XYZ file of C-alpha atoms in Angstrom:
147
model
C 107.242 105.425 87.212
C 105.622 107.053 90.186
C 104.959 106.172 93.816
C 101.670 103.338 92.932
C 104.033 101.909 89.843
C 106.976 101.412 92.136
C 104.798 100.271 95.008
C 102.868 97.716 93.525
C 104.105 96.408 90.197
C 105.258 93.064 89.402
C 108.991 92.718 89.684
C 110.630 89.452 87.386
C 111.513 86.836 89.121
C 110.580 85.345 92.842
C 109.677 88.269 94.876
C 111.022 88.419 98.717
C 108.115 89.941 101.217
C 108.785 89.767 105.063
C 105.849 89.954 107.876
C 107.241 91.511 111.062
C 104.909 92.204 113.973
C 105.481 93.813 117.353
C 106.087 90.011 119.695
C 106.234 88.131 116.373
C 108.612 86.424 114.650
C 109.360 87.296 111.368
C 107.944 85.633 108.459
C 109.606 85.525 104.995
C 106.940 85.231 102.169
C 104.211 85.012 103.896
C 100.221 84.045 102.439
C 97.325 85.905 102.082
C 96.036 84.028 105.231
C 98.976 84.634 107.641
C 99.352 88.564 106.188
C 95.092 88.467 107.160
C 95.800 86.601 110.451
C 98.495 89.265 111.538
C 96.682 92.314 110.503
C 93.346 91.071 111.914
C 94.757 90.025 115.314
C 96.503 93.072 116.442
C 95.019 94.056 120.362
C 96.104 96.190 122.737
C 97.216 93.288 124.943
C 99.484 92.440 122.307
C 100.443 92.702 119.022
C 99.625 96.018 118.138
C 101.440 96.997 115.141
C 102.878 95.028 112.002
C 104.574 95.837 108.781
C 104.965 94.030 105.581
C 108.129 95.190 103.356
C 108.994 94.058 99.751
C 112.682 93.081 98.766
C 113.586 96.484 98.275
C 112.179 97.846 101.341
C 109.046 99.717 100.394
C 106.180 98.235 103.345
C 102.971 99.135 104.475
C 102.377 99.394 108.258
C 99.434 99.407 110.992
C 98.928 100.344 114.201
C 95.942 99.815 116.401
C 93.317 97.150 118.059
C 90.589 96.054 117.486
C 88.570 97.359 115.494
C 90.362 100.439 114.681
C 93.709 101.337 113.372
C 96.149 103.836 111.643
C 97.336 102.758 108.209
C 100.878 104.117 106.888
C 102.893 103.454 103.570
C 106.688 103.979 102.512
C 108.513 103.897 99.821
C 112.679 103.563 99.445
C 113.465 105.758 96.557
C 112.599 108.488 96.049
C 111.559 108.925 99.561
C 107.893 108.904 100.023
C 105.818 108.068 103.249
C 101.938 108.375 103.396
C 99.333 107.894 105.707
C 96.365 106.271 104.539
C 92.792 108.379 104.287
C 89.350 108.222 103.377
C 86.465 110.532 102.362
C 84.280 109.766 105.361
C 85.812 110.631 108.459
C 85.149 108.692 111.450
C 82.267 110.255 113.230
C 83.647 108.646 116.170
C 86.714 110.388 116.458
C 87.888 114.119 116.347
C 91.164 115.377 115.080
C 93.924 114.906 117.236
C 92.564 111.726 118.624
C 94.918 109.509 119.809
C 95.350 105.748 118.862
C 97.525 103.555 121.475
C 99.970 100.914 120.468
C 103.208 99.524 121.719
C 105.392 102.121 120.090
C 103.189 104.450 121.693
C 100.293 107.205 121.278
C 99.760 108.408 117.165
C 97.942 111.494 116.769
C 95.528 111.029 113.711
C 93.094 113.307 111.749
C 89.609 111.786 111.920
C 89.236 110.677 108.344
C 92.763 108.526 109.181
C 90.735 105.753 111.611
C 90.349 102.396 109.416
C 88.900 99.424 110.453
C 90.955 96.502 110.613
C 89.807 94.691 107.715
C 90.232 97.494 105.227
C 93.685 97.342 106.702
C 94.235 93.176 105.723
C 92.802 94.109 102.133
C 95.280 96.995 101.742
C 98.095 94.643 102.852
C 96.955 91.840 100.807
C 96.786 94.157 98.245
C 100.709 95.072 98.274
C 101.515 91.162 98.900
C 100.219 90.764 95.502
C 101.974 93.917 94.157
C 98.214 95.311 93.283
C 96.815 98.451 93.920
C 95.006 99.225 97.217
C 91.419 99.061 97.614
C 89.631 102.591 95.573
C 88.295 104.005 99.143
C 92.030 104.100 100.506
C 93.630 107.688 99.545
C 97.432 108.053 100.820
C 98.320 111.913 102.437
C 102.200 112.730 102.080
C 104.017 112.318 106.150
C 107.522 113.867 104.193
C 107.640 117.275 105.606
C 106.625 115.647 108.896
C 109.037 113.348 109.233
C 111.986 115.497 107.512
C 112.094 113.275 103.747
């Protein structure tokens, strides 16, 4: 089964998901509305990144503030980590522009700037163990970060 089967297929039996956010508490199997509500509130005065992680510890992560942020996947075994991409690139933003959060700076390519909505529907998404939103493309981090 490869890297979308693993990530997003239904599992048998109730499924554990946990919502962790940078100041929040964590939230064991959370809804679509508090996974929206997480995603869509991150700010630079505040909570500026959150993850969502199955039972097995594949999770999808963001970074950023309004309205822009950086979207990342990761999967347990095999090792696989991707950041997410799209065919447009954000006119706004060069490569090598930097997005600020509370882990610090991320460099990004300019097709890697989302908005935060596409973000909540890509999380939403794996809360449901569906596939992401068609526009979303993933672009292997393993030689990057040593997998």
């Amino acid at each position: 089964m490869g890297l979308f089967g693993k990530l997003f297929s239904k599992s048998p039996g109730p499924a554990k998901m946990t919502l962790e956010g940078e100041g929040l508490s964590p939230v064991s199997n959370p809804t679509e509305d508090d996974v929206r509500q997480a995603v869509l509130g991150l700010a630079r005065s505040g909570t500026s990144f959150v993850s969502l992680a199955d039972e097995t510890g594949n999770y999808v992560q963001v970074a950023g503030s309004r309205p822009w942020c950086v979207l990342e996947r990761r999967q347990v075994a095999p090792p696989i980590h991707e950041r997410a991409f799209q065919d447009t690139p954000s006119p706004k933003y060069a490569d090598g522009a930097k997005i600020s959060t509370g882990a610090g700076d991320i460099t990004m390519k300019s097709d890697e700037w989302f908005l935060l909505k596409d973000a909540a529907d890509v999380f939403v998404s794996f809360l449901n163990r569906q596939a992401p939103p068609v526009h979303i493309q993933w672009r292997s981090m393993n030689e990057m970060l040593g997998l």
